[in-house]
Coordinates of C-alpha atoms and ligand atoms in Angstrom, one line a residue:
Chain A
M243 CA 90.7 -7.7 -71.1
G244 CA 89.3 -11.3 -71.3
Q245 CA 91.1 -12.1 -68.1
L246 CA 89.5 -9.1 -66.3
L247 CA 86.1 -10.0 -67.6
Q248 CA 86.7 -13.6 -66.4
Y249 CA 87.6 -12.6 -62.9
I250 CA 84.6 -10.2 -62.7
L251 CA 82.2 -12.9 -63.8
N252 CA 83.6 -15.4 -61.3
G253 CA 83.3 -12.7 -58.6
L254 CA 79.7 -11.8 -59.4
A255 CA 78.5 -15.3 -58.7
K256 CA 80.1 -15.5 -55.2
G257 CA 79.2 -11.8 -54.7
S258 CA 75.6 -12.5 -55.4
I259 CA 75.6 -15.0 -52.5
Y260 CA 77.2 -12.4 -50.2
S261 CA 74.3 -10.1 -51.3
L262 CA 71.7 -12.7 -50.3
I263 CA 73.2 -13.3 -46.8
A264 CA 73.7 -9.5 -46.4
L265 CA 70.1 -9.0 -47.3
G266 CA 69.2 -11.4 -44.6
L267 CA 71.2 -9.3 -42.1
V268 CA 69.6 -6.1 -43.3
V269 CA 66.0 -7.4 -43.1
I270 CA 66.6 -8.1 -39.4
Y271 CA 68.7 -5.0 -38.7
R272 CA 66.0 -2.7 -40.2
G273 CA 63.4 -4.1 -37.8
T274 CA 65.3 -4.1 -34.5
G275 CA 68.8 -2.7 -34.9
H276 CA 70.1 -6.2 -34.1
L277 CA 73.0 -7.8 -35.9
N278 CA 72.3 -11.5 -36.3
F279 CA 75.7 -13.2 -35.7
A280 CA 74.0 -16.6 -36.3
Q281 CA 72.9 -15.7 -39.8
G282 CA 75.6 -17.8 -41.5
E283 CA 75.1 -20.8 -39.2
M284 CA 71.3 -20.7 -39.5
A285 CA 72.0 -20.9 -43.3
L286 CA 74.5 -23.7 -42.7
F287 CA 72.0 -25.8 -40.6
A288 CA 69.3 -25.4 -43.3
T289 CA 71.8 -26.4 -46.0
F290 CA 72.6 -29.6 -44.0
G291 CA 68.9 -30.1 -43.8
A292 CA 68.6 -29.8 -47.5
W293 CA 71.4 -32.3 -47.9
W294 CA 69.6 -34.7 -45.5
I295 CA 66.3 -34.4 -47.3
H296 CA 68.0 -34.9 -50.7
D297 CA 69.8 -37.9 -49.3
H298 CA 66.4 -39.4 -48.5
G299 CA 65.6 -39.5 -52.2
V300 CA 63.9 -36.1 -52.7
P301 CA 65.1 -34.2 -55.8
L302 CA 67.6 -31.4 -54.9
L303 CA 65.4 -28.5 -56.0
F304 CA 62.5 -29.7 -53.8
A305 CA 64.9 -30.6 -51.0
I306 CA 66.3 -27.0 -51.0
T307 CA 62.8 -25.5 -51.2
L308 CA 61.5 -27.6 -48.3
A309 CA 64.6 -26.8 -46.2
A310 CA 64.1 -23.1 -47.0
A311 CA 60.4 -23.3 -46.0
L312 CA 61.4 -25.0 -42.7
A313 CA 64.1 -22.3 -42.2
F314 CA 61.4 -19.7 -42.5
V315 CA 59.4 -21.3 -39.7
G316 CA 62.6 -21.9 -37.7
G317 CA 63.6 -18.2 -38.1
G318 CA 60.2 -17.1 -36.7
V319 CA 60.5 -19.6 -33.8
I320 CA 64.0 -18.3 -33.0
E321 CA 62.8 -14.7 -32.9
F322 CA 59.8 -15.7 -30.7
G323 CA 61.6 -18.1 -28.4
L324 CA 65.0 -16.6 -28.0
I325 CA 65.5 -13.1 -29.4
R326 CA 62.3 -11.5 -28.1
P327 CA 62.8 -12.6 -24.5
A328 CA 66.5 -11.6 -24.7
G329 CA 65.5 -8.2 -26.2
K330 CA 63.3 -7.5 -23.2
K331 CA 66.5 -7.7 -21.0
S332 CA 68.9 -5.6 -23.1
P333 CA 70.3 -5.2 -26.6
F334 CA 73.5 -6.8 -25.4
A335 CA 71.6 -9.9 -24.3
V336 CA 70.5 -10.3 -27.9
V337 CA 74.1 -10.1 -29.1
V338 CA 75.1 -12.9 -26.6
V339 CA 72.1 -15.0 -27.8
T340 CA 73.0 -14.8 -31.5
I341 CA 76.6 -15.6 -30.8
G342 CA 75.5 -18.6 -28.6
L343 CA 73.1 -19.6 -31.4
F344 CA 76.1 -19.5 -33.9
Q345 CA 78.0 -21.9 -31.7
A346 CA 75.0 -24.1 -31.0
L347 CA 73.9 -24.5 -34.6
N348 CA 77.4 -25.3 -35.7
S349 CA 77.9 -28.0 -33.0
L350 CA 74.4 -29.4 -33.6
S351 CA 75.2 -29.7 -37.3
G352 CA 78.3 -31.7 -36.4
L353 CA 76.3 -34.0 -34.1
L354 CA 73.4 -34.6 -36.3
F355 CA 75.0 -35.0 -39.7
Q356 CA 77.7 -37.8 -39.9
G357 CA 80.7 -36.5 -41.8
A358 CA 79.8 -32.8 -41.5
G359 CA 83.3 -32.0 -40.3
T360 CA 85.1 -33.2 -43.4
G361 CA 82.2 -32.3 -45.6
L362 CA 79.2 -33.9 -47.4
P363 CA 78.9 -33.9 -51.2
F364 CA 76.4 -31.3 -52.3
G365 CA 74.9 -31.1 -55.8
T366 CA 74.2 -28.1 -57.9
L367 CA 70.9 -27.0 -59.4
F368 CA 72.6 -26.0 -62.6
P369 CA 74.3 -27.8 -65.5
N370 CA 77.9 -28.2 -64.4
K371 CA 79.7 -30.5 -66.8
P372 CA 83.2 -29.3 -67.9
N373 CA 81.9 -27.7 -71.1
D374 CA 78.7 -26.2 -69.7
F375 CA 79.6 -22.5 -70.3
F376 CA 79.0 -19.6 -72.6
R377 CA 82.0 -18.4 -74.6
L378 CA 82.5 -14.6 -74.3
P379 CA 84.9 -12.2 -76.1
G380 CA 88.6 -12.4 -75.1
D381 CA 88.5 -16.1 -74.3
A382 CA 86.4 -15.5 -71.1
I383 CA 83.9 -18.2 -70.3
W384 CA 80.8 -17.8 -68.2
R385 CA 79.8 -21.1 -66.6
Y386 CA 76.2 -22.0 -66.5
E387 CA 76.5 -22.5 -62.8
N388 CA 77.7 -19.0 -62.2
V389 CA 75.0 -17.6 -64.5
G390 CA 72.4 -19.7 -62.7
V391 CA 73.5 -18.6 -59.2
L392 CA 73.6 -14.9 -60.2
A393 CA 70.2 -15.2 -62.0
S394 CA 68.6 -17.0 -59.0
V395 CA 69.9 -14.4 -56.6
L396 CA 68.7 -11.5 -58.7
A397 CA 65.3 -13.1 -59.1
I398 CA 65.0 -13.6 -55.3
T399 CA 66.1 -10.0 -54.7
G400 CA 63.5 -8.8 -57.2
I401 CA 60.8 -10.7 -55.4
L402 CA 62.0 -9.3 -52.0
F403 CA 62.0 -5.7 -53.4
A404 CA 58.5 -6.2 -54.8
L405 CA 57.4 -7.5 -51.4
F406 CA 58.9 -4.4 -49.7
Q407 CA 57.5 -1.9 -52.1
K408 CA 54.3 -3.3 -53.4
T409 CA 52.6 -5.2 -50.7
K410 CA 50.9 -4.3 -47.5
V411 CA 53.1 -6.5 -45.4
G412 CA 56.1 -4.8 -47.1
L413 CA 54.7 -1.4 -46.2
A414 CA 54.4 -2.6 -42.6
M415 CA 58.1 -3.8 -42.6
R416 CA 59.2 -0.4 -43.9
M417 CA 57.0 1.4 -41.3
V418 CA 58.6 -0.7 -38.4
A419 CA 62.1 0.0 -39.8
N420 CA 61.5 3.7 -40.1
N421 CA 59.5 4.5 -37.0
P422 CA 58.4 1.6 -34.7
D423 CA 56.2 3.8 -32.4
S424 CA 54.3 5.3 -35.3
A425 CA 54.0 1.9 -36.9
K426 CA 52.3 0.6 -33.7
L427 CA 50.0 3.7 -33.6
S428 CA 49.0 3.0 -37.2
G429 CA 47.9 -0.5 -36.3
V430 CA 50.9 -2.7 -37.1
S431 CA 51.7 -5.5 -34.7
T432 CA 55.4 -4.9 -34.6
T433 CA 56.1 -8.2 -32.9
R434 CA 54.5 -10.1 -35.7
I435 CA 56.6 -8.1 -38.3
L436 CA 59.8 -8.9 -36.4
M437 CA 58.9 -12.6 -36.4
L438 CA 58.3 -12.4 -40.1
S439 CA 61.5 -10.6 -40.7
W440 CA 63.5 -13.4 -38.9
G441 CA 61.6 -15.9 -41.0
I442 CA 62.4 -14.2 -44.3
S443 CA 66.0 -13.7 -43.2
A444 CA 66.4 -17.4 -42.4
L445 CA 64.7 -18.4 -45.7
I446 CA 67.0 -16.4 -47.9
G447 CA 69.9 -17.5 -45.8
A448 CA 69.0 -21.2 -46.5
I449 CA 68.9 -20.5 -50.3
G450 CA 72.3 -18.7 -50.0
G451 CA 73.8 -21.6 -48.1
A452 CA 72.5 -24.1 -50.7
L453 CA 74.0 -22.0 -53.5
V454 CA 77.4 -21.8 -51.8
A455 CA 77.4 -25.5 -51.2
G456 CA 76.5 -26.1 -54.9
I457 CA 79.5 -24.0 -56.0
N458 CA 81.8 -25.8 -53.6
T459 CA 80.1 -29.2 -54.4
N460 CA 80.4 -29.7 -50.7
V461 CA 79.0 -28.6 -47.4
N462 CA 81.0 -28.7 -44.2
L463 CA 81.0 -27.0 -40.8
A464 CA 83.3 -24.2 -42.0
T465 CA 81.3 -23.5 -45.2
M466 CA 79.6 -20.3 -44.0
F467 CA 82.4 -18.7 -42.0
G468 CA 84.1 -16.8 -44.8
V469 CA 80.7 -16.2 -46.5
F470 CA 79.2 -14.7 -43.4
L471 CA 82.3 -12.5 -42.8
L472 CA 82.1 -11.0 -46.3
A473 CA 78.3 -10.8 -46.2
S474 CA 78.4 -8.7 -43.0
A475 CA 81.1 -6.6 -44.6
A476 CA 78.9 -6.2 -47.6
A477 CA 75.9 -5.1 -45.4
T478 CA 78.1 -2.6 -43.5
L479 CA 79.5 -1.3 -46.8
G480 CA 75.9 -0.9 -48.2
G481 CA 74.7 0.7 -45.0
L482 CA 73.1 -2.0 -42.8
D483 CA 69.5 -0.7 -43.2
S484 CA 69.5 -0.5 -47.0
P485 CA 68.5 -3.6 -49.0
L486 CA 69.9 -2.0 -52.2
G487 CA 73.1 -1.3 -50.3
A488 CA 73.4 -5.0 -49.3
V489 CA 73.0 -6.1 -53.0
V490 CA 75.5 -3.6 -54.3
G491 CA 77.9 -4.2 -51.4
G492 CA 77.8 -8.0 -51.9
L493 CA 78.3 -7.9 -55.6
S494 CA 81.2 -5.5 -55.4
L495 CA 82.9 -7.4 -52.6
G496 CA 82.6 -10.6 -54.6
V497 CA 84.3 -8.9 -57.6
V498 CA 87.0 -7.3 -55.4
E499 CA 87.7 -10.7 -53.8
S500 CA 88.0 -12.4 -57.1
L501 CA 90.3 -9.7 -58.5
V502 CA 92.5 -9.5 -55.4
S503 CA 92.9 -13.3 -55.1
N504 CA 93.8 -13.7 -58.8
Y505 CA 95.8 -10.7 -60.0
P506 CA 98.7 -10.8 -57.6
K507 CA 99.0 -14.5 -58.4
D508 CA 99.2 -13.8 -62.1
W509 CA 101.7 -11.0 -61.6
W510 CA 104.1 -12.7 -59.2
A511 CA 103.4 -16.3 -60.1
S512 CA 102.9 -16.8 -56.4
S513 CA 100.0 -18.9 -55.1
Y514 CA 100.7 -17.7 -51.7
V515 CA 98.5 -14.6 -52.1
G516 CA 95.0 -15.9 -51.8
A517 CA 91.7 -15.8 -50.0
D518 CA 93.0 -14.4 -46.8
T519 CA 94.5 -11.4 -48.5
S520 CA 91.2 -10.8 -50.4
V521 CA 89.3 -10.6 -47.1
A522 CA 91.9 -8.2 -45.7
V523 CA 91.6 -6.0 -48.8
A524 CA 87.8 -6.2 -48.6
F525 CA 87.9 -4.9 -45.0
L526 CA 90.4 -2.2 -45.9
I527 CA 87.9 -0.9 -48.6
I528 CA 85.1 -1.0 -46.0
L529 CA 87.2 0.9 -43.5
V530 CA 87.9 3.6 -46.1
V531 CA 84.3 3.9 -47.1
L532 CA 83.1 4.1 -43.5
L533 CA 85.6 6.8 -42.8
V534 CA 84.3 8.9 -45.7
R535 CA 80.6 7.9 -45.2
P536 CA 79.9 6.6 -41.8
A537 CA 76.4 5.4 -42.7
G538 CA 77.7 3.3 -45.6
L539 CA 77.0 3.8 -49.3
F540 CA 73.2 3.6 -49.1
G541 CA 72.4 3.7 -45.4
S542 CA 70.2 6.3 -43.8
S543 CA 72.1 8.4 -41.4
R544 CA 70.3 6.8 -38.5
V545 CA 72.9 4.0 -38.8
E546 CA 75.6 6.4 -37.7
R547 CA 74.2 6.5 -34.2
V548 CA 74.6 2.8 -33.7
Chain B
M230 CA 25.9 13.8 -23.5
N231 CA 27.5 10.5 -24.6
A232 CA 31.0 9.9 -23.2
L233 CA 33.3 8.6 -25.9
L234 CA 36.3 8.4 -23.6
E235 CA 36.0 7.8 -19.9
V236 CA 39.2 7.7 -17.8
R237 CA 39.2 6.8 -14.2
S238 CA 42.0 6.9 -11.6
L239 CA 44.6 6.7 -14.4
R240 CA 48.0 5.9 -13.2
A241 CA 51.0 5.4 -15.5
G242 CA 54.7 6.0 -15.6
Y243 CA 58.1 4.7 -16.8
G244 CA 59.6 1.8 -15.0
A245 CA 59.4 2.5 -11.2
V246 CA 58.7 6.2 -11.7
Q247 CA 55.0 7.0 -11.6
V248 CA 54.1 10.1 -13.6
L249 CA 50.3 10.1 -13.6
H250 CA 48.8 9.9 -10.1
G251 CA 45.3 8.7 -10.6
F252 CA 42.9 11.2 -12.2
D253 CA 39.6 11.1 -14.0
M254 CA 38.8 12.6 -17.3
R255 CA 35.8 12.5 -19.7
V256 CA 35.6 13.4 -23.4
N257 CA 32.1 13.6 -24.8
E258 CA 31.3 12.5 -28.4
G259 CA 31.6 15.4 -30.9
E260 CA 33.6 17.6 -28.5
V261 CA 37.0 19.2 -28.7
A262 CA 38.8 18.7 -25.4
V263 CA 42.0 20.3 -24.5
I264 CA 44.6 19.3 -21.9
L265 CA 46.7 22.3 -20.7
G266 CA 49.9 21.9 -18.7
A267 CA 53.4 23.0 -18.3
N268 CA 56.4 21.1 -19.6
G269 CA 56.8 17.8 -17.8
A270 CA 53.2 17.9 -16.4
G271 CA 52.5 14.5 -17.9
K272 CA 50.5 15.4 -21.0
T273 CA 52.4 13.2 -23.4
T274 CA 52.3 10.4 -20.8
T275 CA 48.5 10.8 -20.7
M276 CA 48.2 10.5 -24.5
R277 CA 50.5 7.5 -24.6
A278 CA 48.5 5.8 -21.8
I279 CA 45.3 6.3 -23.8
S280 CA 46.7 5.0 -27.0
G281 CA 48.3 2.0 -25.2
M282 CA 51.9 2.8 -25.8
I283 CA 52.8 2.5 -22.1
Q284 CA 51.6 0.3 -19.2
R285 CA 48.8 1.9 -17.3
K286 CA 46.5 1.2 -14.3
G287 CA 43.0 2.4 -13.5
S288 CA 40.3 2.3 -16.1
I289 CA 40.1 3.7 -19.7
V290 CA 36.8 3.1 -21.5
F291 CA 36.4 4.0 -25.1
D292 CA 32.8 3.9 -26.5
G293 CA 31.8 1.6 -23.7
E294 CA 34.7 -0.9 -24.2
P295 CA 37.5 -1.1 -21.7
I296 CA 40.9 -0.6 -23.4
T297 CA 43.1 -0.5 -20.3
R298 CA 44.9 -3.7 -21.4
T299 CA 44.5 -3.4 -25.2
P300 CA 47.7 -3.1 -27.2
P301 CA 48.1 0.0 -29.4
H302 CA 47.7 -1.7 -32.7
E303 CA 44.3 -2.9 -31.6
I304 CA 43.3 0.4 -30.1
V305 CA 43.7 2.0 -33.5
R306 CA 41.3 -0.5 -35.0
M307 CA 38.7 0.5 -32.4
G308 CA 38.9 4.1 -33.6
I309 CA 41.5 6.1 -31.7
A310 CA 44.3 7.7 -33.7
Q311 CA 47.2 9.5 -32.1
V312 CA 49.4 12.2 -33.7
P313 CA 52.4 11.8 -31.4
Q314 CA 54.4 14.8 -30.1
G315 CA 57.2 15.7 -32.6
R316 CA 54.9 14.6 -35.5
G317 CA 55.9 10.9 -35.8
T318 CA 55.7 10.7 -39.6
F319 CA 57.6 8.0 -41.5
T320 CA 60.4 10.2 -42.7
D321 CA 61.9 7.7 -45.1
L322 CA 58.6 7.0 -46.8
S323 CA 56.9 9.2 -49.4
V324 CA 54.0 11.3 -48.5
A325 CA 51.6 8.9 -50.3
D326 CA 53.1 5.9 -48.5
N327 CA 52.7 7.8 -45.2
L328 CA 49.0 8.1 -45.9
R329 CA 48.8 4.4 -47.0
A330 CA 50.5 3.6 -43.7
G331 CA 47.8 5.5 -41.9
A332 CA 45.2 3.3 -43.6
Y333 CA 47.0 0.1 -42.5
V334 CA 44.0 -1.0 -40.5
H335 CA 41.7 -0.9 -43.5
K336 CA 41.2 -3.0 -46.6
G337 CA 42.4 -1.6 -49.9
I338 CA 39.4 -0.5 -51.9
H339 CA 38.6 2.9 -50.3
I340 CA 42.2 3.9 -49.5
E341 CA 43.0 5.8 -52.7
S342 CA 39.7 7.7 -52.6
D343 CA 40.3 8.6 -48.9
M344 CA 43.7 9.8 -49.9
R345 CA 42.2 12.1 -52.5
E346 CA 39.8 13.5 -49.9
W347 CA 42.7 14.4 -47.5
Y348 CA 44.8 15.8 -50.4
D349 CA 41.8 18.2 -50.9
V350 CA 42.0 19.3 -47.3
F351 CA 45.8 19.5 -47.3
P352 CA 46.7 20.7 -50.9
R353 CA 50.3 21.2 -50.1
L354 CA 50.6 17.5 -49.3
S355 CA 49.1 16.7 -52.7
E356 CA 51.8 18.7 -54.5
R357 CA 54.4 16.6 -52.6
R358 CA 53.0 13.1 -52.8
E359 CA 56.1 11.4 -54.1
Q360 CA 58.5 13.4 -51.9
K361 CA 59.9 11.8 -48.8
A362 CA 58.2 13.0 -45.6
G363 CA 61.5 13.9 -44.1
S364 CA 62.0 16.5 -46.7
L365 CA 58.8 18.5 -45.8
S366 CA 58.8 21.6 -43.7
G367 CA 57.7 21.4 -40.0
G368 CA 54.2 22.6 -40.8
E369 CA 53.8 20.2 -43.7
Q370 CA 55.0 17.3 -41.6
Q371 CA 52.5 18.2 -38.9
M372 CA 49.7 18.3 -41.5
L373 CA 50.9 14.9 -42.9
A374 CA 50.9 13.4 -39.4
I375 CA 47.3 14.6 -39.0
A376 CA 46.3 13.3 -42.4
R377 CA 48.0 10.0 -41.7
A378 CA 46.1 9.6 -38.4
L379 CA 42.8 10.5 -40.2
M380 CA 43.4 7.8 -42.8
S381 CA 42.6 5.3 -40.1
K382 CA 39.1 6.8 -39.9
P383 CA 39.2 7.5 -36.2
R384 CA 36.3 8.5 -34.0
L385 CA 38.7 10.1 -31.5
L386 CA 41.8 12.0 -32.6
L387 CA 44.6 12.6 -30.1
C388 CA 46.9 15.5 -31.0
D389 CA 50.0 15.9 -28.8
E390 CA 51.2 19.6 -29.0
P391 CA 50.5 20.0 -32.7
S392 CA 51.8 23.6 -32.7
L393 CA 55.2 22.7 -31.3
G394 CA 57.9 24.5 -33.3
L395 CA 55.5 25.9 -35.9
A396 CA 55.3 29.5 -37.0
P397 CA 52.2 31.3 -35.5
I398 CA 50.5 31.6 -38.9
I399 CA 50.9 27.8 -39.5
T400 CA 49.6 27.2 -36.1
Q401 CA 46.5 29.2 -36.8
E402 CA 45.9 27.3 -40.0
L403 CA 46.3 24.1 -38.2
F404 CA 43.8 24.9 -35.5
A405 CA 41.3 26.1 -38.2
I406 CA 41.6 22.6 -39.8
L407 CA 41.1 20.9 -36.4
Q408 CA 38.0 23.0 -35.8
R409 CA 36.7 22.1 -39.2
L410 CA 37.3 18.4 -38.6
N411 CA 35.2 18.8 -35.5
T412 CA 32.3 20.9 -36.8
E413 CA 32.0 19.5 -40.3
N414 CA 33.2 15.9 -39.9
G415 CA 31.9 15.5 -36.3
L416 CA 35.3 14.2 -35.2
T417 CA 35.9 14.1 -31.5
I418 CA 39.4 15.6 -30.7
L419 CA 41.6 15.6 -27.6
V420 CA 44.4 18.1 -28.0
V421 CA 47.4 18.7 -25.7
E422 CA 48.8 22.2 -25.8
Q423 CA 51.1 24.6 -24.0
N424 CA 50.1 27.2 -26.6
A425 CA 46.8 27.6 -24.8
N426 CA 44.9 30.5 -26.2
L427 CA 44.2 29.1 -29.7
A428 CA 43.4 25.7 -28.2
V429 CA 40.9 27.0 -25.7
K430 CA 39.2 29.0 -28.5
I431 CA 38.2 25.8 -30.3
A432 CA 37.6 23.8 -27.2
H433 CA 34.4 22.7 -25.5
S434 CA 36.1 21.4 -22.4
V435 CA 39.4 21.9 -20.8
F436 CA 41.6 20.0 -18.3
V437 CA 44.5 21.5 -16.5
L438 CA 47.2 19.0 -15.7
E439 CA 49.9 19.7 -13.1
T440 CA 52.5 17.1 -12.1
G441 CA 50.4 14.2 -13.0
S442 CA 47.1 15.3 -11.5
I443 CA 44.2 17.3 -12.9
V444 CA 43.9 20.4 -10.9
A445 CA 41.1 22.1 -12.8
S446 CA 38.6 21.2 -15.4
G447 CA 35.4 22.6 -16.9
T448 CA 33.9 24.1 -20.0
A449 CA 36.2 26.4 -22.0
D450 CA 34.3 29.4 -20.7
E451 CA 34.6 28.3 -17.1
I452 CA 38.3 27.8 -17.5
A453 CA 38.8 31.1 -19.3
N454 CA 37.0 32.8 -16.3
D455 CA 39.1 31.1 -13.7
D456 CA 41.6 33.7 -12.6
A457 CA 44.4 31.4 -11.5
V458 CA 44.2 29.2 -14.5
R459 CA 43.9 32.2 -16.8
K460 CA 47.0 33.8 -15.4
A461 CA 49.0 30.6 -15.4
Y462 CA 48.1 29.3 -18.8
L463 CA 46.5 32.0 -20.9
G464 CA 48.9 34.7 -19.9
Y465 CA 46.5 37.6 -19.4
Ligands
ADP212 N1 60.5 7.7 -21.6 C1 60.6 8.3 -20.4 N2 61.3 7.6 -19.4 C2 61.3 8.1 -18.1 N3 60.7 9.3 -17.8 C3 60.0 9.9 -18.7 C4 59.9 9.5 -20.0 N4 59.1 10.3 -20.8 C5 58.7 11.3 -19.9 N5 59.2 11.0 -18.6 C6 59.0 11.9 -17.5 O1 57.6 11.9 -17.2 C7 57.2 13.2 -16.8 C8 56.1 13.7 -17.7 O2 56.6 13.8 -19.1 P1 55.6 14.1 -20.3 O3 54.4 13.3 -20.2 O4 56.4 14.0 -21.5 O5 55.3 15.6 -20.0 P2 54.7 16.7 -21.0 O6 54.2 16.0 -22.2 O7 53.5 17.3 -20.2 O8 55.7 17.8 -21.2 C9 58.5 14.1 -16.9 O9 59.0 14.3 -15.6 C10 59.4 13.3 -17.7 O10 60.8 13.5 -17.3
MG213 MG1 54.8 16.4 -24.1

């Protein structure tokens, strides 16, 4: 029992980060139907930025905040300067641009930040000494770091949901997502909303990147590969246009990953079964879900057509 | 009479294909004007050209201001609201949020009282405020689409085939509401219809569109007395 709880708790922290990156994907997908393949690398670049700012003597929390704010602006600039012109050509051109951006941001990170290949030390925002944990029934422990990551992500998610549901700009985002033509006819500048969506997506990506780097105590050029893979799986599982689906999808994939990468090891005393298997199992689950429900768990049926 | 909408040599189309071949049209303030035309005549294209949803050439002047190059989200602010063909409600949003969406161009204070006003006119929407628009019947969705357009407080309402797919009794109710909006609220309305009889009854002026050109126009009486038009569009 304690063991199971332990694996679930570990999985929730990682899973919450998948949720965050998945939310970033969903925010963009809802507006345009585009999948942003550069989502992970945009987050990575911002995380290196946070590292650099911190390295220049700025406290970590402020460094991450500043990097996230810059990412917000950067996301808007990317939409305006790259995605919008490409979108006027064809949807396929957008795919090519986001894949190119993926490559470019990764290479640029390697060029700009000395030691990015092997990794740079990254601090955590939460107490992380060996005995910084809550003791739970059955010998399970909940590390403050994992609690902190989960709580931060849930707080950010709560703010995002309030933005979508309670504010005028959130209403405009829902209008554009549901019916772009009627949104225009109601007075929404859809181009401005799309720019904003990319900004928000980049901002929450930056926070997600910093949280991953905090858990790993390190940021390197490969940090976001696996995270992006699972986050896009989470978004697909949740239904691509559903913020709630992204959150549920991310958390459940985090837990599944944790269970799959730990239990076989316990049973067969084999350390061979590990992260790769968990990704495979995660995708197997998604395959099954999509066979049964093509729109994902929470997606509107419009997603089926894509 | 004062022209609220003045269209001159309007040309528009999709990509290289020109659909509207340069016609003139004038809608006076306080009138109901109707565009009649068969399927594919260019009625929807005309509406989309006026509301700025597609590229257009020629001249469109609304209340003395040229809007030929104005984007749609600014045209709404100037006072033109379009109910697109096929309703164009926000199906995933609640009825109440659809109305709030319609009021997007306005500041918050009066929105809730405006909503109450339209709930009085459309009581069935009032009963379904928290329901998703997509779950409403066709007639209710059309009423919602009109109420949503009205929330922007337009001076000119464009309705593209509001009766499409509706039962005759709902269509009658709908036209009664449009007529009331015109006579009681003084709203200027431009309606596109294939279902011509009802439309012509509430109209002051009528335009007949055939393959992108206006082939006849006049007061509702003149048009109803024009044998060729009457046979082709009014069916008697
Ligand atoms: N999105 C579009 N792309 C290309 N051609 C279109 C498009 N919409 C309409 N058309 C063409 O324009 C012509 C007029 O269409 P439309 O304005 O919708 O007619 P109506 O509303 O009178 O039935 C038709 O020949 C139609 O095929
Ligand atoms: Mg039409």
